[in-house]
Coordinates of C-alpha atoms in Angstrom, one line a residue:
X29 CA -70.8 131.7 74.6
X30 CA -71.5 128.7 76.8
X31 CA -71.6 129.0 80.6
X32 CA -68.2 127.1 81.0
X33 CA -66.4 129.6 78.8
X34 CA -68.0 132.5 80.7
X35 CA -66.8 131.1 84.0
X36 CA -63.3 130.7 82.5
X37 CA -63.2 134.3 81.4
X38 CA -64.4 135.4 84.9
X39 CA -61.7 133.4 86.6
X40 CA -59.0 134.8 84.3
X41 CA -60.0 138.3 85.3
X42 CA -59.2 137.8 88.9
X43 CA -55.8 138.2 90.5
X44 CA -53.7 135.7 92.4
X45 CA -51.2 132.9 91.6
X46 CA -54.1 130.5 90.9
X47 CA -57.7 130.7 89.7
X48 CA -60.5 131.3 92.2
X49 CA -62.0 128.3 93.9
X50 CA -65.5 129.7 93.9
X51 CA -67.2 132.7 92.2
X52 CA -70.4 132.2 94.3
X53 CA -72.2 135.4 95.2
X54 CA -73.3 136.2 98.8
X55 CA -76.7 134.9 99.9
X56 CA -79.2 136.8 102.0
X57 CA -78.0 134.8 105.0
X58 CA -74.4 135.8 104.3
X59 CA -75.4 139.5 104.2
X60 CA -77.3 139.0 107.5
X61 CA -74.3 137.4 109.1
X62 CA -72.1 140.2 107.9
X63 CA -74.4 142.8 109.5
X64 CA -74.2 140.7 112.7
X65 CA -70.4 140.8 112.5
X66 CA -70.4 144.6 112.1
X67 CA -72.8 145.1 115.0
X68 CA -70.7 142.9 117.2
X69 CA -67.5 144.9 116.4
X70 CA -69.4 148.2 117.2
X71 CA -70.4 146.8 120.6
X72 CA -66.8 145.8 121.2
X73 CA -65.8 149.4 120.6
X74 CA -62.2 148.4 119.8
X75 CA -61.7 150.1 116.4
X76 CA -61.1 153.8 115.8
X77 CA -64.1 156.1 115.6
X78 CA -64.6 158.5 112.7
X79 CA -63.5 161.3 114.9
X80 CA -60.3 159.5 115.8
X81 CA -59.6 158.8 112.1
X82 CA -60.0 162.5 111.3
X83 CA -57.6 163.4 114.2
X84 CA -55.0 161.0 112.7
X85 CA -55.5 162.5 109.3
X86 CA -55.1 166.0 110.6
X87 CA -51.9 165.1 112.5
X88 CA -50.3 163.5 109.4
X89 CA -51.1 166.5 107.3
X90 CA -49.6 168.9 109.8
X91 CA -46.5 166.6 110.2
X92 CA -46.1 166.6 106.4
X93 CA -46.2 170.4 106.3
X94 CA -43.6 170.5 109.0
X95 CA -41.4 168.0 107.2
X96 CA -41.7 169.8 103.8
X97 CA -40.7 173.2 105.4
X98 CA -37.6 171.5 106.9
X99 CA -36.7 169.8 103.7
X100 CA -36.9 173.1 101.8
X101 CA -34.6 174.8 104.4
X102 CA -32.0 172.0 104.1
X103 CA -32.2 171.9 100.3
X104 CA -31.8 175.7 100.1
X105 CA -28.3 175.3 101.7
X106 CA -27.3 172.7 99.1
X107 CA -29.0 173.7 95.9
X108 CA -29.1 176.8 93.7
X109 CA -32.2 178.9 94.0
X110 CA -33.5 177.9 90.5
X111 CA -33.5 174.3 91.5
X112 CA -35.7 174.7 94.6
X113 CA -39.0 174.7 92.9
X114 CA -41.0 171.7 93.8
X115 CA -38.5 170.3 96.3
X116 CA -40.2 168.8 99.3
X117 CA -41.4 165.5 100.6
X118 CA -44.5 163.4 101.1
X119 CA -45.6 161.3 104.1
X120 CA -47.3 157.9 103.3
X121 CA -49.2 156.0 106.0
X122 CA -49.1 152.3 105.9
X123 CA -50.0 149.3 108.2
X124 CA -53.3 149.0 109.9
X125 CA -54.2 152.7 109.5
X126 CA -53.7 152.5 105.7
X127 CA -55.7 149.3 105.6
X128 CA -58.5 150.9 107.6
X129 CA -58.5 148.4 110.5
X130 CA -56.6 150.3 113.2
X131 CA -57.8 149.8 116.7
X132 CA -58.7 152.7 119.0
X133 CA -55.6 154.5 120.2
X134 CA -53.2 152.5 118.1
X135 CA -50.2 154.2 116.7
X136 CA -49.9 155.2 113.0
X137 CA -47.1 153.8 110.9
X138 CA -45.8 156.3 108.3
X139 CA -42.8 157.0 106.1
X140 CA -41.4 160.3 105.0
X141 CA -40.3 160.1 101.4
X142 CA -37.7 162.8 100.5
X143 CA -35.6 163.9 97.6
X144 CA -32.0 163.0 97.1
X145 CA -30.8 166.2 98.8
X146 CA -31.7 164.9 102.3
X147 CA -29.4 162.5 104.1
X148 CA -30.6 159.9 106.7
X149 CA -28.4 161.4 109.4
X150 CA -30.0 164.8 108.9
X151 CA -33.4 163.3 109.4
X152 CA -32.4 161.6 112.7
X153 CA -30.5 164.6 113.9
X154 CA -31.8 167.9 112.6
X155 CA -35.5 166.9 111.9
X156 CA -35.6 165.1 115.2
X157 CA -34.5 168.3 117.0
X158 CA -37.2 170.2 115.1
X159 CA -39.7 167.7 116.4
X160 CA -38.6 168.0 120.0
X161 CA -38.9 171.8 119.8
X162 CA -42.4 171.6 118.4
X163 CA -45.1 172.5 121.0
X164 CA -47.5 169.8 119.7
X165 CA -44.9 167.0 119.7
X166 CA -44.1 165.0 122.8
X167 CA -42.2 161.8 123.8
X168 CA -40.0 162.0 120.7
X169 CA -37.6 159.1 120.6
X170 CA -35.2 158.2 117.8
X171 CA -34.0 154.7 117.1
X172 CA -31.6 155.3 114.3
X173 CA -29.6 152.0 114.5
X174 CA -32.6 149.7 114.3
X175 CA -33.1 147.2 111.5
X176 CA -35.8 149.6 110.3
X177 CA -34.8 153.0 111.7
X178 CA -37.7 155.0 113.2
X179 CA -38.6 158.1 115.1
X180 CA -41.4 157.4 117.6
X181 CA -43.5 160.4 118.8
X182 CA -46.8 161.7 119.9
X183 CA -47.8 164.4 117.5
X184 CA -51.0 166.4 118.1
X185 CA -52.2 163.7 120.4
X186 CA -51.5 160.8 117.9
X187 CA -48.8 158.2 118.4
X188 CA -46.8 158.0 115.2
X189 CA -43.9 155.8 114.1
X190 CA -42.1 157.7 111.4
X191 CA -39.6 156.1 109.0
X192 CA -37.4 157.8 106.4
X193 CA -36.6 157.0 102.8
X194 CA -34.9 159.2 100.2
X195 CA -35.5 158.6 96.5
X196 CA -33.0 159.3 93.8
X197 CA -35.3 162.2 92.5
X198 CA -35.0 165.9 92.5
X199 CA -38.7 166.4 93.4
X200 CA -41.4 164.2 94.8
X201 CA -44.5 164.5 92.7
X202 CA -47.9 164.8 94.5
X203 CA -49.3 162.0 92.5
X204 CA -46.4 159.6 93.0
X205 CA -47.4 155.9 93.2
X206 CA -44.9 153.9 95.2
X207 CA -46.2 150.6 93.6
X208 CA -45.3 151.6 90.1
X209 CA -41.9 151.7 88.3
X210 CA -40.1 149.6 90.9
X211 CA -36.8 149.7 89.1
X212 CA -36.8 153.5 88.8
X213 CA -38.1 154.0 92.3
X214 CA -35.6 151.7 94.1
X215 CA -32.5 152.5 92.0
X216 CA -29.5 153.8 94.1
X217 CA -31.4 153.2 97.4
X218 CA -29.6 151.5 100.3
X219 CA -31.3 148.6 102.0
X220 CA -32.5 150.6 105.0
X221 CA -34.4 152.9 102.6
X222 CA -35.8 150.0 100.7
X223 CA -37.0 148.4 104.0
X224 CA -38.6 151.7 105.1
X225 CA -40.4 152.4 101.9
X226 CA -41.6 148.8 101.4
X227 CA -43.9 148.9 104.3
X228 CA -46.1 151.3 102.4
X229 CA -45.6 149.5 99.1
X230 CA -46.7 146.2 100.7
X231 CA -49.8 147.7 102.2
X232 CA -50.8 149.3 98.9
X233 CA -50.2 146.1 97.0
X234 CA -52.3 144.0 99.4
X235 CA -55.2 146.4 98.8
X236 CA -54.6 146.2 95.1
X237 CA -54.6 142.4 95.1
X238 CA -58.0 141.9 96.8
X239 CA -61.1 141.9 94.6
X240 CA -63.4 143.6 97.1
X241 CA -61.4 145.9 99.6
X242 CA -64.5 146.7 101.7
X243 CA -65.4 143.0 102.4
X244 CA -61.7 142.4 103.0
X245 CA -61.5 145.1 105.6
X246 CA -64.5 143.8 107.6
X247 CA -63.1 140.3 107.6
X248 CA -59.6 141.5 108.5
X249 CA -61.0 143.4 111.5
X250 CA -62.4 140.1 112.9
X251 CA -59.2 138.1 112.1
X252 CA -57.1 140.8 113.9
X253 CA -59.3 140.7 117.0
X254 CA -59.2 136.9 117.0
X255 CA -55.4 136.7 116.6
X256 CA -54.9 139.2 119.4
X257 CA -57.4 137.6 121.8
X258 CA -55.9 134.2 121.2
X259 CA -52.3 135.4 121.8
X260 CA -50.9 134.8 118.3
X261 CA -50.5 138.4 117.1
X262 CA -46.8 139.4 117.5
X263 CA -44.1 139.2 114.9
X264 CA -41.4 139.9 117.5
X265 CA -42.5 137.0 119.7
X266 CA -42.4 134.5 116.8
X267 CA -46.1 134.6 115.9
X268 CA -47.7 136.5 113.0
X269 CA -47.8 140.3 112.7
X270 CA -50.4 142.4 111.1
X271 CA -48.9 142.2 107.6
X272 CA -48.8 138.4 107.7
X273 CA -52.5 138.1 108.8
X274 CA -53.5 140.6 106.1
X275 CA -51.6 138.6 103.4
X276 CA -53.2 135.3 104.5
X277 CA -56.7 136.8 104.4
X278 CA -56.0 138.5 101.0
X279 CA -55.1 135.1 99.6
X280 CA -58.4 133.8 100.7
X281 CA -60.2 136.8 99.2
X282 CA -58.5 136.0 95.9
X283 CA -59.7 132.4 96.1
X284 CA -63.3 133.5 96.9
X285 CA -63.5 136.9 95.2
X286 CA -67.3 137.5 95.6
X287 CA -67.6 136.1 99.1
X288 CA -69.1 138.1 101.9
X289 CA -67.0 138.8 105.0
X290 CA -68.5 136.0 107.0
X291 CA -67.7 133.5 104.3
X292 CA -64.1 134.8 104.0
X293 CA -63.6 134.2 107.7
X294 CA -65.0 130.7 107.5
X295 CA -62.9 129.8 104.4
X296 CA -59.8 131.4 106.1
X297 CA -59.8 128.7 108.7
X298 CA -60.8 125.9 106.4
X299 CA -58.1 126.6 103.9
X300 CA -55.3 127.4 106.3
X301 CA -55.8 124.3 108.5
X302 CA -55.2 122.3 105.3
X303 CA -52.3 124.3 104.0
X304 CA -49.2 122.2 103.2
X305 CA -46.6 124.2 105.1
X306 CA -43.8 125.1 104.3
X307 CA -45.4 125.8 101.0
X308 CA -45.3 129.6 100.8
X309 CA -48.4 131.8 100.7
X310 CA -48.1 134.3 97.8
X311 CA -50.4 136.9 96.4
X312 CA -48.9 137.4 93.0
X313 CA -46.0 136.5 90.7
X314 CA -43.2 139.1 90.4
X315 CA -40.9 139.9 87.5
X316 CA -37.7 141.0 89.4
X317 CA -36.3 144.3 88.1
X318 CA -32.6 144.7 87.2
X319 CA -31.6 145.3 90.8
X320 CA -29.7 143.3 93.2
X321 CA -31.4 143.5 96.6
X322 CA -31.5 140.3 98.6
X323 CA -34.9 138.6 98.6
X324 CA -36.5 135.4 99.8
X325 CA -35.6 132.5 97.5
X326 CA -35.2 129.0 99.0
X327 CA -33.6 127.8 95.8
X328 CA -30.5 130.0 96.4
X329 CA -30.6 131.0 100.1
X330 CA -30.0 128.0 102.4
X331 CA -31.5 129.8 105.4
X332 CA -34.8 130.4 103.5
X333 CA -35.2 126.6 103.2
X334 CA -35.7 126.3 106.9
X335 CA -38.6 128.8 107.3
X336 CA -41.6 127.0 108.7
X337 CA -44.5 129.1 107.6
X338 CA -43.4 131.4 104.8
X339 CA -45.8 134.2 103.9
X340 CA -44.3 136.3 101.2
X341 CA -44.7 140.0 100.7
X342 CA -46.1 140.9 97.3
X343 CA -43.5 143.5 96.2
X344 CA -39.9 143.5 95.2
X345 CA -37.7 142.5 97.0
X346 CA -39.8 139.7 98.2
X347 CA -39.4 138.9 101.9
X348 CA -40.8 136.3 104.2
X349 CA -42.9 138.2 106.8
X350 CA -42.8 135.2 109.2
X351 CA -39.2 134.3 109.4
X352 CA -39.5 134.5 113.2
X353 CA -41.9 131.6 113.5
X354 CA -40.4 128.7 115.5
X355 CA -41.5 125.1 116.0
X356 CA -43.4 126.0 119.2
X357 CA -45.1 129.1 117.8
X358 CA -46.1 127.2 114.7
X359 CA -47.7 124.5 116.8
X360 CA -49.7 127.2 118.7
X361 CA -50.8 129.0 115.5
X362 CA -52.0 125.7 113.9
X363 CA -53.8 124.8 117.1
X364 CA -55.7 128.1 117.1
X365 CA -56.5 127.8 113.4
X366 CA -57.9 124.3 114.1
X367 CA -60.0 125.7 116.9
X368 CA -61.2 128.4 114.6
X369 CA -62.2 125.9 112.0
X370 CA -64.2 123.8 114.4
X371 CA -65.9 126.9 115.9
X372 CA -66.8 128.4 112.5
X373 CA -68.3 125.0 111.5
X374 CA -70.6 125.3 114.5
X375 CA -71.3 129.0 113.8
X376 CA -72.5 128.0 110.3
X377 CA -75.1 125.7 111.9
X378 CA -76.0 128.3 114.5
X379 CA -74.6 126.3 117.4
X380 CA -72.0 128.9 118.3
X381 CA -71.7 132.6 118.0
X382 CA -69.0 134.9 116.7
X383 CA -68.3 135.9 120.3
X384 CA -67.2 132.3 121.0
X385 CA -64.6 132.5 118.2
X386 CA -63.2 135.7 119.7
X387 CA -63.1 134.6 123.3
X388 CA -59.7 135.5 124.8
X389 CA -57.3 132.7 125.6
X390 CA -56.1 132.2 129.2
X391 CA -52.4 131.7 128.8
X392 CA -51.9 130.8 132.4
X393 CA -54.4 127.9 132.1
X394 CA -52.3 126.1 129.5
X395 CA -49.1 125.1 131.3
X396 CA -47.8 124.0 134.7
X397 CA -44.3 125.4 134.4
X398 CA -43.2 128.9 133.6
X399 CA -39.9 130.8 133.1
X400 CA -40.3 134.5 133.9
X401 CA -38.1 137.2 132.3
X402 CA -38.1 140.4 134.3
X403 CA -36.6 143.7 133.1
X404 CA -36.4 146.7 135.3
X405 CA -34.8 150.1 135.0
X406 CA -34.2 153.2 137.1
X407 CA -36.0 155.7 134.9
X408 CA -38.9 155.6 132.5
X409 CA -36.8 156.7 129.5
X410 CA -34.2 154.0 130.1
X411 CA -36.9 151.4 130.5
X412 CA -38.5 152.2 127.2
X413 CA -35.3 151.2 125.4
X414 CA -34.4 148.3 127.7
X415 CA -37.9 146.8 127.5
X416 CA -37.8 146.9 123.7
X417 CA -34.3 145.3 123.7
X418 CA -35.3 142.4 125.9
X419 CA -38.6 141.8 124.1
X420 CA -36.7 141.7 120.7
X421 CA -34.4 139.0 122.1
X422 CA -37.0 136.8 123.8
X423 CA -37.5 134.8 120.7
X424 CA -33.9 133.7 120.9
X425 CA -34.4 132.4 124.4
X426 CA -37.4 130.4 123.3
X427 CA -35.5 129.0 120.3
X428 CA -32.8 127.9 122.8
X429 CA -35.3 126.2 124.9
X430 CA -36.7 124.4 121.9
X431 CA -33.3 122.9 121.2
X432 CA -33.1 121.6 124.8
X433 CA -33.7 117.8 124.7
X434 CA -35.9 117.9 127.8
X435 CA -38.4 120.5 126.6
X436 CA -41.2 119.7 124.3
X437 CA -42.6 123.2 123.9
X438 CA -41.6 126.8 124.9
X439 CA -44.5 129.2 124.4
X440 CA -44.0 132.9 125.2
X441 CA -47.0 135.0 126.1
X442 CA -47.5 137.9 123.8
X443 CA -48.8 140.0 126.7
X444 CA -46.3 141.6 129.2
X445 CA -47.0 142.7 132.7
X446 CA -45.9 145.4 135.1
X447 CA -45.6 145.7 138.8
X448 CA -47.3 143.0 140.9
X449 CA -47.1 145.0 144.2
X450 CA -45.6 148.2 145.6
X451 CA -42.4 146.5 146.7
X452 CA -41.3 146.0 143.1
X453 CA -39.4 148.6 141.0
X454 CA -41.6 151.3 139.5
X455 CA -40.3 150.6 136.0
X456 CA -40.5 146.9 135.4
X457 CA -41.8 144.6 132.7
X458 CA -42.3 140.8 132.9
X459 CA -42.7 138.2 130.2
X460 CA -43.9 134.6 130.8
X461 CA -42.8 131.6 128.9
X462 CA -44.9 128.4 129.3
X463 CA -42.8 125.3 129.4
X464 CA -44.0 121.8 128.5
X465 CA -41.4 119.1 129.5
X466 CA -41.1 115.9 127.6
X467 CA -42.3 112.7 129.3
X468 CA -39.7 110.3 130.7
X469 CA -39.0 107.6 128.1
X470 CA -39.6 104.8 130.7
X471 CA -41.4 104.6 134.0
X472 CA -39.1 105.4 136.9
X473 CA -36.5 107.0 134.6
X474 CA -35.4 110.5 135.2
X475 CA -35.3 113.3 132.6
X476 CA -32.4 115.7 132.9
X477 CA -33.4 119.3 132.4
X478 CA -30.5 121.7 132.0
X479 CA -31.4 125.3 131.4
X480 CA -28.1 126.7 132.6
X481 CA -26.5 127.3 129.2
X482 CA -29.8 128.6 127.6
X483 CA -30.4 131.3 130.3
X484 CA -26.8 132.2 130.8
X485 CA -26.3 132.8 127.1
X486 CA -29.4 134.9 126.9
X487 CA -28.3 137.1 129.7
X488 CA -24.8 137.4 128.2
X489 CA -26.4 138.6 125.0
X490 CA -28.4 141.3 126.8
X491 CA -25.2 142.2 128.7
X492 CA -23.4 142.8 125.5
X493 CA -26.2 145.1 124.2
X494 CA -27.0 147.1 127.3
X495 CA -24.3 147.2 130.0
X496 CA -25.5 149.8 132.5
X497 CA -25.7 150.1 136.3
X498 CA -29.3 151.4 135.9
X499 CA -30.6 148.2 134.2
X500 CA -31.5 144.9 135.8
X501 CA -32.5 141.5 134.3
X502 CA -33.9 138.5 136.1
X503 CA -34.8 135.1 134.7
X504 CA -36.9 133.0 137.2
X505 CA -38.7 129.8 137.3
X506 CA -42.2 129.3 138.8
X507 CA -44.8 126.7 138.9
X508 CA -48.3 127.8 138.0
X509 CA -49.4 128.1 141.6
X510 CA -46.5 130.5 142.3
X511 CA -47.4 133.0 139.5
X512 CA -49.4 135.1 141.9
X513 CA -46.1 136.5 143.2
X514 CA -45.3 138.0 139.8
X515 CA -48.7 138.9 138.4
X516 CA -50.8 142.0 139.5
X517 CA -53.8 141.1 141.6
X518 CA -56.2 141.8 138.8
X519 CA -54.7 138.8 136.9
X520 CA -54.8 136.3 139.7
X521 CA -58.1 134.8 138.6
X522 CA -56.3 133.4 135.6
X523 CA -54.3 131.0 137.7
X524 CA -57.1 129.8 140.0
X525 CA -57.7 126.5 138.2
X526 CA -56.1 123.5 139.8
X527 CA -54.5 122.2 136.6
X528 CA -54.1 123.2 133.0
X529 CA -57.1 122.6 130.9
X530 CA -55.2 122.3 127.7
X531 CA -51.7 122.2 126.2
X532 CA -51.3 123.3 122.6
X533 CA -50.7 120.5 120.1
X534 CA -52.0 117.7 122.2
X535 CA -55.0 116.8 120.1
X536 CA -58.7 117.6 119.8
X537 CA -60.7 118.8 122.8
X538 CA -63.8 120.8 123.7
X539 CA -63.9 124.0 121.7
X540 CA -65.6 126.2 124.2
X541 CA -63.7 128.2 126.9
X542 CA -60.5 130.2 126.9
X543 CA -58.1 127.3 126.9
X544 CA -60.0 124.9 124.7
X545 CA -57.9 125.0 121.6
X546 CA -56.7 121.4 122.2
X547 CA -57.2 118.5 124.5
X548 CA -55.9 118.5 128.1
X549 CA -52.4 117.1 127.9
X550 CA -50.1 115.4 130.3
X551 CA -47.9 118.0 131.9
X552 CA -44.7 117.8 133.8
X553 CA -41.4 116.2 133.1
X554 CA -42.4 112.6 133.5
X555 CA -45.6 110.6 133.2
X556 CA -47.1 107.3 134.4
X557 CA -46.8 104.5 131.9
X558 CA -50.0 102.8 130.7
X559 CA -52.2 105.4 132.3
X560 CA -54.5 107.9 130.7
X561 CA -54.2 110.2 133.7
X562 CA -52.1 113.4 133.5
X563 CA -48.4 113.0 134.3
X564 CA -47.3 113.9 137.8
X565 CA -46.4 117.5 138.4
X566 CA -42.7 117.8 139.3
X567 CA -42.2 119.9 142.3
X568 CA -39.5 122.6 142.2
X569 CA -38.9 123.9 145.6
X570 CA -40.7 124.2 149.0
X571 CA -41.6 127.8 148.1
X572 CA -43.0 126.8 144.7
X573 CA -40.5 129.0 143.0
X574 CA -36.9 128.4 142.3
X575 CA -34.6 131.1 140.9
X576 CA -32.7 129.9 137.9
X577 CA -31.0 133.1 137.1
X578 CA -31.3 136.3 139.0
X579 CA -29.8 139.8 139.1
X580 CA -32.1 141.3 141.8
X581 CA -30.7 144.7 142.7
X582 CA -27.7 144.0 140.6
X583 CA -27.1 145.9 137.4
X584 CA -26.9 144.1 134.0
X585 CA -23.3 143.4 133.2
X586 CA -22.0 143.6 136.8
X587 CA -20.8 140.7 138.8
X588 CA -23.4 138.9 140.8
X589 CA -22.7 137.3 144.2
X590 CA -23.1 133.6 144.6
X591 CA -26.2 132.7 146.7
X592 CA -28.5 129.8 147.1
X593 CA -30.9 129.3 144.2
X594 CA -29.0 131.7 142.1
X595 CA -26.9 131.5 139.0
X596 CA -24.5 134.3 138.2
X597 CA -24.6 135.6 134.7
X598 CA -21.0 136.7 134.5
X599 CA -18.9 134.2 132.6
X600 CA -16.1 134.5 135.2
X601 CA -18.5 133.4 137.9
X602 CA -20.6 130.8 136.2
X603 CA -20.4 127.3 137.7
X604 CA -21.8 124.4 135.7
X605 CA -24.9 123.0 137.5
X606 CA -27.8 120.9 136.2
X607 CA -31.5 121.0 136.8
X608 CA -32.8 117.5 136.8
X609 CA -36.4 116.4 136.8
X610 CA -37.3 112.9 138.0
X611 CA -40.7 111.3 137.8
X612 CA -42.3 108.0 138.2
X613 CA -45.7 106.4 138.0
X614 CA -48.3 107.1 140.6
X615 CA -49.6 110.2 142.3
X616 CA -46.4 110.9 144.1
X617 CA -45.0 112.9 141.2
X618 CA -41.4 113.8 140.8
X619 CA -39.0 116.4 141.9
X620 CA -36.9 118.9 140.1
X621 CA -33.5 119.5 141.7
X622 CA -30.1 120.6 140.8
X623 CA -27.6 117.8 140.9
X624 CA -24.0 118.4 141.9
X625 CA -21.4 116.8 144.0
X626 CA -23.3 117.6 147.2
X627 CA -26.7 116.3 146.1
X628 CA -27.6 113.4 143.9
X629 CA -30.9 112.4 145.6
X630 CA -34.1 113.2 143.8
X631 CA -36.4 112.4 146.6
X632 CA -36.1 115.7 148.4
X633 CA -38.4 118.4 147.0
X634 CA -35.9 121.3 146.9
X635 CA -33.4 123.1 144.9
X636 CA -29.9 122.9 146.2
X637 CA -26.9 124.9 145.2
X638 CA -23.3 125.4 146.1
X639 CA -22.4 128.6 147.8

């Protein structure tokens, strides 16, 4: 057999929707670099120790025993005694814990798979009560009406998110493989059960699709640290979640099946910076079973045609794991991938280190203008729900900003913050959205910036979901220099620079430093024509902070009094006003003011409002 035929046979043996790009084996230098990567991660001490992994395993085993006892009790009330043999359930872990890349102290995602005799409402009522009574279970919290219903708890010192799925089976075999026999497994399941069980099926299929799981795990640990440090690890915020990053790296592992972890990381950036989005990333071809669950298919689903970075789960029903990605978040992700490509090029030539790749980004060094969303509650229990609600809706506010003709980019920080000082409520969470305004089309022309509708609509949505006297929501505006009022003192160093070093998507720039993903860009709402200098910074108010929408000390859903610098969120109270940014050439900058019948001048650096 000639060498070409041998290579063709080797390529045919590997998985993936295409043949591998290279079958090259690791070199001695690759193995050395891999050891260097593993030593670096040990020094960082971010991943779970062996003792911590054993603690999680023990907790899951004990939780499964508790669940099986409960299932047997419920089944005994419904079934004849001769049918009770073998009735029980099984807990499957998935996500980062199942992949072997969970960070220290991270929660464990798991699903309880039960027989047909157990109903969902019994799991969220009776089993939830059993958990709350258990001496080793604390902070149990059921979210039964979520898109993927879950019970959150701390069990034997381990944070666990437990889902539920019942199969149309009389018993659950100990050796059941959730990847196999898809049609039999999913028959007669509702969509919530399918979504719950597919988390485990996706994780198992990813591991099945990679040629070398151990090399994949080492590389995935680095990619996860990189994505988190660079602020692009969050599905809820419109970036990529853990499953999406794992699928992307798994595809690279299929293309380079024999590569060492360091090579997988380098190829990860090189391939993805050249990927022709929205071409989907897929790990395998599927033969759909004779079932009728909705799945991702841009040929038949119009909405799927508008997905920007489709990354498709490798099990039926196929779903796009990145449907939340927006124009702004895609730009940020691509900028970080480009930065990673440039740095890994330098790492190959020993000009940079892996630590440079993983350097955390300074979000507050990237923009001049910020919108701050502040959620506060009277109690810790209420705040847990309210914080999750507001965070889940932030993406919609960002999308609304993106459709505003005066805004070029709206970038939400994936990290949230608590109290800045003792005068603030005890239970408070803040999110920061960096805003990049478009430049004025011509020198001396003003650019109208109207955020009234965007913010009012956002608060109305929250009002409709959580109308309580014990909940408060504020949406404020601040320049960079005013952020110290909202950030805890430990974070003030992040805003000490005089101007942003970089704005995502502006072009190439120095690759070192926290904000070095792209070149420094002209900020502000208007810029000087024919000049390479940054655009003037539009001033907002004499205090450096103008309140666009506020509900300070006023409950969500209640009527808010009219006051200067304040928009009421109640539809009965809302008065149409416009925020207008003006700018011209030169160092004088511009001003941002609200125009109404009492003020049309843009020379005064203030925010005016009717009372």
